[in-house]
């Protein structure tokens, strides 16, 4: 009976951690989806919706940060229940957990690694698309004679004067 009493709190703490990990995985899936939508918008060449897509990405980051804090607290409690120091790697926590939690935590770990790779790849592509879009917009503005939002082209046959007026005409 003593062994059963001792394993219940440990099991409860690891179960709580697992529930938070599921929530974090759901939010990471939502982040990946929104990054992919942002990528489609960026690749479409239609800048109208870029700000909306970026806001959608930002909107999922707030609850993700909150969930990360909850996960950190739950992981520390689960770690303490199995005799580990605070902030253990998920792999180490899984190795110390009893079944079925060991397998559950290892599955969470693998899912997080896969999601992190996918998110990094999509985010890198998005950064590249944003940079290319910026360069294209800058080139277009230079072509029509605008630098830093200020028109630079003068009328044919005239040259700009230092006082802002035009010479020759």
XYZ file of N, CA, C and O in Angstrom:
676
model
N 0.822 -1.201 0.000
C 0.000 0.000 0.000
C 0.863 1.261 0.000
O 0.534 2.235 -0.629
N 2.007 1.211 0.673
C 2.884 2.360 0.731
C 3.395 2.697 -0.661
O 3.416 3.836 -1.071
N 3.779 1.685 -1.459
C 4.286 1.928 -2.817
C 3.215 2.580 -3.680
O 3.509 3.467 -4.468
N 1.961 2.159 -3.520
C 0.876 2.750 -4.301
C 0.681 4.213 -3.944
O 0.504 5.045 -4.815
N 0.749 4.529 -2.679
C 0.581 5.911 -2.242
C 1.706 6.787 -2.783
O 1.480 7.905 -3.186
N 2.921 6.255 -2.817
C 4.049 7.035 -3.308
C 3.991 7.252 -4.817
O 4.447 8.263 -5.304
N 3.474 6.312 -5.578
C 3.472 6.453 -7.038
C 2.332 7.334 -7.521
O 2.451 7.933 -8.567
N 1.274 7.434 -6.779
C 0.152 8.268 -7.223
C 0.533 9.735 -7.402
O 0.259 10.298 -8.443
N 1.161 10.386 -6.407
C 1.515 11.788 -6.632
C 2.444 11.949 -7.827
O 2.286 12.852 -8.623
N 3.420 11.066 -7.967
C 4.341 11.133 -9.088
C 3.567 10.999 -10.392
O 3.769 11.762 -11.329
N 2.656 10.073 -10.435
C 1.852 9.850 -11.628
C 0.988 11.068 -11.934
O 0.869 11.481 -13.088
N 0.416 11.661 -10.908
C -0.422 12.829 -11.082
C 0.380 14.008 -11.641
O -0.078 14.731 -12.514
N 1.585 14.207 -11.136
C 2.416 15.310 -11.602
C 2.872 15.105 -13.049
O 2.887 16.044 -13.842
N 3.202 13.885 -13.385
C 3.608 13.592 -14.758
C 2.397 13.680 -15.688
O 2.502 14.172 -16.810
N 1.241 13.260 -15.207
C 0.018 13.389 -16.004
C -0.290 14.866 -16.288
O -0.631 15.233 -17.411
N -0.154 15.705 -15.271
C -0.387 17.140 -15.451
C 0.586 17.708 -16.480
O 0.196 18.479 -17.354
N 1.841 17.303 -16.393
C 2.835 17.736 -17.371
C 2.436 17.284 -18.770
O 2.500 18.063 -19.732
N 1.986 16.065 -18.900
C 1.589 15.542 -20.208
C 0.428 16.335 -20.807
O 0.419 16.627 -22.009
N -0.533 16.709 -19.976
C -1.655 17.510 -20.472
C -1.179 18.872 -20.992
O -1.646 19.356 -22.031
N -0.250 19.468 -20.286
C 0.294 20.760 -20.726
C 1.104 20.583 -22.009
O 1.039 21.419 -22.916
N 1.845 19.484 -22.103
C 2.602 19.207 -23.332
C 1.674 19.032 -24.529
O 1.993 19.477 -25.637
N 0.524 18.385 -24.322
C -0.454 18.264 -25.415
C -0.922 19.640 -25.868
O -1.027 19.911 -27.060
N -1.212 20.507 -24.907
C -1.655 21.863 -25.249
C -0.558 22.607 -26.008
O -0.829 23.293 -26.994
N 0.668 22.461 -25.577
C 1.773 23.127 -26.263
C 1.943 22.586 -27.687
O 2.201 23.345 -28.617
N 1.766 21.286 -27.857
C 1.840 20.706 -29.200
C 0.734 21.254 -30.103
O 0.969 21.551 -31.276
N -0.465 21.399 -29.554
C -1.567 21.974 -30.333
C -1.239 23.395 -30.773
O -1.496 23.779 -31.918
N -0.661 24.173 -29.869
C -0.293 25.547 -30.200
C 0.841 25.596 -31.219
O 0.849 26.451 -32.110
N 1.792 24.681 -31.111
C 2.870 24.625 -32.105
C 2.328 24.219 -33.475
O 2.779 24.735 -34.501
N 1.358 23.320 -33.493
C 0.689 22.973 -34.763
C -0.003 24.198 -35.347
O 0.067 24.450 -36.548
N -0.672 24.962 -34.498
C -1.343 26.182 -34.957
C -0.323 27.185 -35.478
O -0.549 27.844 -36.494
N 0.818 27.297 -34.794
C 1.880 28.192 -35.255
C 2.392 27.756 -36.619
O 2.546 28.578 -37.526
N 2.628 26.462 -36.788
C 3.100 25.948 -38.069
C 2.094 26.244 -39.175
O 2.467 26.711 -40.256
N 0.822 26.025 -38.906
C -0.227 26.321 -39.883
C -0.194 27.800 -40.273
O -0.223 28.159 -41.447
N -0.127 28.664 -39.271
C -0.157 30.107 -39.558
C 1.105 30.559 -40.292
O 1.055 31.456 -41.131
N 2.244 29.933 -39.984
C 3.462 30.242 -40.732
C 3.338 29.795 -42.187
O 3.807 30.477 -43.097
N 2.698 28.653 -42.393
C 2.502 28.180 -43.764
C 1.534 29.071 -44.528
O 1.740 29.346 -45.716
N 0.504 29.558 -43.858
C -0.405 30.519 -44.494
C 0.360 31.794 -44.833
O 0.223 32.334 -45.936
N 1.170 32.252 -43.900
C 1.983 33.440 -44.152
C 2.882 33.215 -45.370
O 3.041 34.096 -46.215
N 3.444 32.030 -45.470
C 4.302 31.694 -46.608
C 3.540 31.765 -47.921
O 4.041 32.306 -48.912
N 2.329 31.256 -47.931
C 1.506 31.318 -49.135
C 1.206 32.760 -49.523
O 1.243 33.121 -50.700
N 0.916 33.581 -48.534
C 0.642 34.993 -48.800
C 1.894 35.669 -49.350
O 1.836 36.408 -50.341
N 3.031 35.408 -48.726
C 4.275 36.016 -49.189
C 4.622 35.562 -50.608
O 5.036 36.366 -51.440
N 4.432 34.274 -50.873
C 4.773 33.732 -52.192
C 3.807 34.207 -53.277
O 4.160 34.217 -54.454
N 2.610 34.620 -52.884
C 1.615 35.047 -53.873
C 1.978 36.376 -54.520
O 1.461 36.718 -55.575
N 2.852 37.133 -53.865
C 3.218 38.435 -54.395
C 2.170 39.501 -54.157
O 2.225 40.581 -54.729
N 1.204 39.215 -53.318
C 0.146 40.173 -52.981
C 0.387 40.693 -51.573
O 0.010 40.057 -50.587
N 0.979 41.853 -51.466
C 1.358 42.352 -50.133
C 0.192 42.767 -49.243
O 0.379 42.963 -48.048
N -0.990 42.865 -49.815
C -2.140 43.349 -49.039
C -2.366 42.556 -47.752
O -2.746 43.117 -46.729
N -2.152 41.225 -47.787
C -2.503 40.380 -46.653
C -1.305 39.994 -45.792
O -1.457 39.268 -44.819
N -0.129 40.512 -46.111
C 1.063 40.147 -45.352
C 0.932 40.554 -43.883
O 1.243 39.777 -42.976
N 0.460 41.754 -43.628
C 0.319 42.214 -42.244
C -0.682 41.352 -41.472
O -0.454 41.027 -40.303
N -1.771 40.967 -42.133
C -2.760 40.111 -41.462
C -2.156 38.743 -41.133
O -2.379 38.206 -40.040
N -1.416 38.196 -42.085
C -0.793 36.893 -41.847
C 0.211 36.978 -40.708
O 0.276 36.081 -39.854
N 0.980 38.057 -40.660
C 1.950 38.240 -39.578
C 1.241 38.387 -38.231
O 1.706 37.860 -37.209
N 0.113 39.095 -38.208
C -0.659 39.244 -36.962
C -1.199 37.894 -36.500
O -1.242 37.615 -35.300
N -1.607 37.058 -37.453
C -2.087 35.720 -37.096
C -0.980 34.898 -36.438
O -1.230 34.158 -35.476
N 0.235 35.020 -36.956
C 1.373 34.317 -36.355
C 1.606 34.849 -34.945
O 1.739 34.073 -33.999
N 1.628 36.148 -34.793
C 1.852 36.764 -33.478
C 0.769 36.355 -32.481
O 1.045 36.165 -31.293
N -0.460 36.222 -32.956
C -1.580 35.903 -32.064
C -1.415 34.543 -31.398
O -1.864 34.351 -30.265
N -0.792 33.603 -32.065
C -0.611 32.282 -31.460
C 0.603 32.265 -30.524
O 0.701 31.410 -29.648
N 1.491 33.229 -30.655
C 2.685 33.261 -29.808
C 2.360 33.620 -28.357
O 3.037 33.151 -27.437
N 1.336 34.423 -28.129
C 0.975 34.813 -26.760
C 0.552 33.597 -25.931
O 1.143 33.335 -24.872
N -0.440 32.822 -26.361
C -0.788 31.642 -25.554
C 0.334 30.594 -25.530
O 0.460 29.853 -24.554
N 1.160 30.562 -26.568
C 2.281 29.621 -26.575
C 3.277 29.981 -25.472
O 3.744 29.098 -24.743
N 3.576 31.256 -25.320
C 4.481 31.691 -24.242
C 3.900 31.366 -22.870
O 4.614 30.925 -21.963
N 2.606 31.592 -22.709
C 1.953 31.283 -21.432
C 2.019 29.791 -21.136
O 2.281 29.380 -20.002
N 1.803 28.980 -22.157
C 1.835 27.527 -21.985
C 3.254 27.053 -21.686
O 3.445 26.115 -20.902
N 4.249 27.706 -22.285
C 5.638 27.348 -21.986
C 5.957 27.584 -20.510
O 6.670 26.784 -19.896
N 5.430 28.654 -19.953
C 5.641 28.910 -18.523
C 4.964 27.836 -17.666
O 5.549 27.346 -16.697
N 3.740 27.471 -18.029
C 3.033 26.421 -17.292
C 3.788 25.098 -17.404
O 3.890 24.354 -16.430
N 4.327 24.815 -18.607
C 5.094 23.586 -18.803
C 6.331 23.573 -17.923
O 6.667 22.554 -17.317
N 7.025 24.705 -17.832
C 8.238 24.769 -17.020
C 7.934 24.458 -15.554
O 8.666 23.696 -14.913
N 6.853 25.021 -15.049
C 6.466 24.770 -13.656
C 6.089 23.295 -13.475
O 6.547 22.632 -12.537
N 5.264 22.766 -14.379
C 4.837 21.365 -14.281
C 6.021 20.416 -14.431
O 6.089 19.381 -13.750
N 6.968 20.746 -15.300
C 8.146 19.896 -15.486
C 9.003 19.885 -14.226
O 9.531 18.830 -13.838
N 9.143 21.039 -13.586
C 9.901 21.087 -12.333
C 9.230 20.257 -11.246
O 9.907 19.555 -10.488
N 7.906 20.320 -11.168
C 7.179 19.520 -10.168
C 7.314 18.033 -10.469
O 7.532 17.225 -9.557
N 7.201 17.670 -11.742
C 7.355 16.258 -12.125
C 8.786 15.803 -11.861
O 9.009 14.677 -11.396
N 9.753 16.659 -12.139
C 11.157 16.313 -11.898
C 11.397 16.057 -10.415
O 12.059 15.078 -10.040
N 10.874 16.937 -9.585
C 11.040 16.767 -8.135
C 10.418 15.456 -7.668
O 10.969 14.778 -6.802
N 9.292 15.082 -8.281
C 8.606 13.857 -7.850
C 9.381 12.595 -8.204
O 9.144 11.542 -7.611
N 10.317 12.680 -9.171
C 11.122 11.510 -9.527
C 12.585 11.693 -9.136
O 13.460 10.954 -9.581
N 12.859 12.720 -8.299
C 14.193 12.894 -7.757
C 15.179 13.600 -8.672
O 16.388 13.437 -8.519
N 14.685 14.411 -9.595
C 15.562 15.155 -10.499
C 15.620 16.623 -10.098
O 14.706 17.134 -9.463
N 16.682 17.274 -10.504
C 16.808 18.714 -10.308
C 15.811 19.434 -11.215
O 15.348 18.872 -12.215
N 15.518 20.703 -10.910
C 14.613 21.476 -11.777
C 15.166 21.618 -13.199
O 16.368 21.525 -13.417
N 14.244 21.823 -14.129
C 14.556 22.068 -15.542
C 15.300 20.912 -16.211
O 16.299 21.123 -16.905
N 14.804 19.692 -16.031
C 15.484 18.563 -16.677
C 15.087 18.468 -18.154
O 14.014 18.917 -18.543
N 15.947 17.891 -18.975
C 15.534 17.609 -20.353
C 14.361 16.615 -20.335
O 14.274 15.758 -19.450
N 13.474 16.739 -21.299
C 12.298 15.865 -21.348
C 12.711 14.396 -21.459
O 12.072 13.519 -20.880
N 13.783 14.124 -22.184
C 14.273 12.746 -22.326
C 14.620 12.153 -20.965
O 14.231 11.028 -20.649
N 15.326 12.916 -20.129
C 15.716 12.432 -18.800
C 14.496 12.233 -17.922
O 14.390 11.229 -17.197
N 13.567 13.147 -17.986
C 12.330 13.015 -17.213
C 11.564 11.767 -17.646
O 11.051 11.016 -16.808
N 11.520 11.523 -18.945
C 10.842 10.324 -19.458
C 11.525 9.055 -18.960
O 10.854 8.083 -18.589
N 12.846 9.061 -18.936
C 13.581 7.873 -18.477
C 13.280 7.548 -17.018
O 13.264 6.386 -16.634
N 12.996 8.557 -16.225
C 12.699 8.352 -14.803
C 11.224 8.067 -14.533
O 10.878 7.598 -13.453
N 10.371 8.363 -15.491
C 8.923 8.181 -15.276
C 8.552 6.706 -15.406
O 9.213 5.929 -16.083
N 7.454 6.359 -14.741
C 6.926 4.998 -14.843
C 6.035 4.896 -16.073
O 5.526 5.889 -16.571
N 5.858 3.691 -16.561
C 4.924 3.467 -17.666
C 3.511 3.714 -17.158
O 3.238 3.482 -15.998
N 2.624 4.220 -17.949
C 2.748 4.496 -19.377
C 3.368 5.860 -19.675
O 3.544 6.234 -20.825
N 3.708 6.618 -18.607
C 4.159 8.001 -18.789
C 5.511 8.087 -19.477
O 5.778 9.049 -20.197
N 6.338 7.089 -19.271
C 7.635 7.086 -19.955
C 7.428 7.168 -21.467
O 7.998 8.031 -22.137
N 6.601 6.287 -21.973
C 6.344 6.253 -23.419
C 5.630 7.523 -23.891
O 5.941 8.073 -24.948
N 4.705 8.000 -23.106
C 3.970 9.223 -23.465
C 4.926 10.411 -23.566
O 4.883 11.181 -24.535
N 5.806 10.560 -22.592
C 6.754 11.673 -22.608
C 7.743 11.557 -23.775
O 8.102 12.565 -24.398
N 8.170 10.336 -24.079
C 9.062 10.145 -25.227
C 8.353 10.494 -26.546
O 8.964 11.072 -27.451
N 7.073 10.169 -26.632
C 6.302 10.547 -27.827
C 6.176 12.069 -27.936
O 6.293 12.634 -29.030
N 5.938 12.734 -26.815
C 5.891 14.203 -26.808
C 7.228 14.759 -27.299
O 7.264 15.671 -28.127
N 8.322 14.200 -26.794
C 9.650 14.678 -27.167
C 9.864 14.559 -28.675
O 10.325 15.509 -29.324
N 9.542 13.409 -29.236
C 9.715 13.215 -30.684
C 8.840 14.182 -31.482
O 9.272 14.731 -32.492
N 7.612 14.393 -31.016
C 6.714 15.328 -31.703
C 7.261 16.754 -31.635
O 7.213 17.491 -32.632
N 7.814 17.152 -30.486
C 8.390 18.493 -30.360
C 9.589 18.666 -31.280
O 9.758 19.723 -31.900
N 10.427 17.647 -31.367
C 11.590 17.736 -32.253
C 11.151 17.896 -33.707
O 11.707 18.719 -34.448
N 10.151 17.126 -34.115
C 9.653 17.215 -35.495
C 9.019 18.576 -35.759
O 9.272 19.199 -36.801
N 8.200 19.042 -34.833
C 7.567 20.360 -34.997
C 8.599 21.475 -35.038
O 8.488 22.409 -35.841
N 9.606 21.383 -34.198
C 10.652 22.419 -34.176
C 11.379 22.479 -35.516
O 11.655 23.570 -36.027
N 11.673 21.308 -36.091
C 12.326 21.283 -37.411
C 11.436 21.917 -38.474
O 11.887 22.747 -39.258
N 10.165 21.528 -38.478
C 9.238 22.070 -39.487
C 9.057 23.575 -39.338
O 9.061 24.313 -40.331
N 8.885 24.028 -38.113
C 8.694 25.460 -37.860
C 9.932 26.234 -38.292
O 9.828 27.288 -38.932
N 11.112 25.724 -37.974
C 12.355 26.404 -38.363
C 12.475 26.494 -39.884
O 12.853 27.544 -40.415
N 12.129 25.419 -40.588
C 12.212 25.424 -42.051
C 11.254 26.440 -42.664
O 11.633 27.215 -43.546
N 10.016 26.447 -42.203
C 9.025 27.376 -42.753
C 9.401 28.816 -42.403
O 9.313 29.711 -43.245
N 9.834 29.043 -41.173
C 10.228 30.396 -40.763
C 11.414 30.888 -41.589
O 11.447 32.057 -41.995
N 12.384 30.012 -41.860
C 13.528 30.406 -42.699
C 13.070 30.771 -44.105
O 13.519 31.772 -44.675
N 12.183 29.977 -44.667
C 11.655 30.276 -46.003
C 10.911 31.601 -45.997
O 11.068 32.414 -46.907
N 10.112 31.840 -44.961
C 9.374 33.099 -44.858
C 10.320 34.298 -44.777
O 10.073 35.321 -45.408
N 11.393 34.157 -44.001
C 12.371 35.244 -43.916
C 12.968 35.522 -45.290
O 13.156 36.677 -45.677
N 13.261 34.471 -46.032
C 13.791 34.646 -47.381
C 12.802 35.332 -48.300
O 13.172 36.216 -49.081
N 11.533 34.939 -48.208
C 10.498 35.575 -49.034
C 10.313 37.039 -48.653
O 10.131 37.893 -49.527
N 10.358 37.329 -47.366
C 10.243 38.725 -46.923
C 11.413 39.559 -47.433
O 11.225 40.681 -47.906
N 12.611 39.013 -47.348
C 13.790 39.742 -47.826
C 13.695 39.974 -49.328
O 13.992 41.074 -49.815
N 13.269 38.960 -50.062
C 13.127 39.110 -51.518
C 12.050 40.140 -51.850
O 12.225 40.960 -52.761
N 10.959 40.128 -51.103
C 9.890 41.112 -51.308
C 10.365 42.523 -51.011
O 10.046 43.468 -51.733
N 11.153 42.653 -49.969
C 11.695 43.970 -49.616
C 12.618 44.476 -50.729
O 12.522 45.638 -51.141
N 13.498 43.588 -51.197
C 14.413 43.995 -52.269
C 13.648 44.387 -53.529
O 13.960 45.390 -54.182
N 12.624 43.625 -53.869
C 11.830 43.934 -55.057
C 11.101 45.266 -54.902
O 11.063 46.075 -55.841
N 10.538 45.515 -53.732
C 9.840 46.780 -53.501
C 10.819 47.943 -53.556
O 10.530 48.985 -54.147
N 11.966 47.771 -52.962
C 12.982 48.837 -52.972
C 13.434 49.125 -54.402
O 13.558 50.287 -54.799
N 13.654 48.076 -55.177
C 14.070 48.246 -56.572
C 12.982 48.977 -57.362
O 13.269 49.890 -58.145
N 11.724 48.593 -57.117
C 10.621 49.258 -57.824
C 10.554 50.732 -57.451
O 10.337 51.587 -58.315
N 10.746 51.045 -56.173
C 10.714 52.440 -55.742
C 11.870 53.231 -56.348
O 11.707 54.380 -56.756
N 13.035 52.622 -56.413
C 14.175 53.297 -57.028
C 13.932 53.527 -58.517
O 14.316 54.553 -59.066
N 13.278 52.570 -59.166
C 12.984 52.691 -60.588
C 12.071 53.873 -60.867
O 12.238 54.578 -61.860
N 11.122 54.124 -59.959
C 10.214 55.255 -60.167
C 10.726 56.519 -59.496
O 10.063 57.544 -59.491
N 11.931 56.433 -58.910
C 12.559 57.625 -58.372
C 12.201 57.961 -56.952
O 12.121 59.133 -56.594
N 12.000 56.984 -56.093
C 11.693 57.245 -54.680
C 12.761 56.546 -53.836
O 13.002 55.365 -53.993
N 13.407 57.319 -52.947
C 14.386 56.757 -52.025
C 13.959 57.119 -50.613
O 13.753 58.291 -50.313
N 13.823 56.133 -49.766
C 13.404 56.353 -48.374
C 12.129 57.182 -48.294
O 11.988 58.059 -47.448
N 11.213 56.945 -49.231
C 9.924 57.626 -49.227
C 9.965 59.024 -49.811
O 8.967 59.735 -49.794
N 11.114 59.453 -50.319
C 11.261 60.812 -50.856
C 11.505 60.710 -52.360
O 12.415 60.016 -52.796
N 10.706 61.406 -53.170
C 10.948 61.390 -54.617
C 12.333 61.951 -54.928
O 12.754 62.949 -54.352
N 13.043 61.298 -55.858
C 14.392 61.742 -56.203
C 14.531 62.115 -57.672
O 15.488 62.751 -58.047
N 13.625 61.733 -58.492
C 13.714 61.996 -59.916
C 13.294 63.431 -60.208
O 12.359 63.948 -59.619
N 13.987 64.057 -61.125
C 13.659 65.431 -61.514
C 13.079 65.432 -62.913
O 13.159 64.440 -63.628
N 12.503 66.517 -63.290
C 11.927 66.634 -64.637
C 13.046 66.557 -65.667
O 14.173 66.965 -65.405
N 12.740 66.028 -66.863
C 13.771 65.931 -67.891
C 14.369 67.297 -68.184
O 13.674 68.293 -68.294
N 15.713 67.347 -68.257
C 16.405 68.579 -68.587
C 16.646 69.488 -67.409
O 17.189 70.576 -67.555
N 16.207 69.117 -66.213
C 16.443 69.971 -65.055
C 17.288 69.216 -64.051
O 17.409 68.008 -64.109
N 17.859 69.903 -63.111
C 18.633 69.252 -62.059
C 18.162 69.787 -60.721
O 17.735 70.932 -60.623
N 18.228 68.975 -59.677
C 17.770 69.442 -58.369
C 18.694 70.527 -57.827
O 19.890 70.487 -58.027
N 18.115 71.537 -57.161
C 18.890 72.599 -56.524
C 18.941 72.330 -55.023
O 18.017 71.740 -54.468
N 19.990 72.768 -54.361
C 20.100 72.523 -52.919
C 18.962 73.103 -52.110
O 18.630 72.595 -51.054
N 18.311 74.189 -52.595
C 17.226 74.803 -51.809
C 15.891 74.126 -52.039
O 14.871 74.562 -51.524
N 15.891 73.014 -52.819
C 14.648 72.287 -53.049
C 13.943 72.727 -54.297
O 13.026 72.056 -54.770
N 14.332 73.832 -54.890
C 13.721 74.289 -56.135
C 14.341 73.580 -57.317
O 15.263 72.800 -57.184
N 13.833 73.836 -58.498
C 14.351 73.199 -59.695
C 15.019 74.261 -60.585
O 14.495 75.350 -60.761
N 16.125 73.880 -61.114
C 16.827 74.765 -62.032
C 16.416 74.429 -63.459
O 16.005 73.314 -63.735
N 16.547 75.338 -64.347
C 16.338 75.065 -65.772
C 14.907 75.052 -66.182
O 14.538 74.429 -67.165
N 14.077 75.650 -65.575
C 12.753 75.538 -66.110
C 11.822 76.398 -65.492
O 10.906 76.948 -65.630
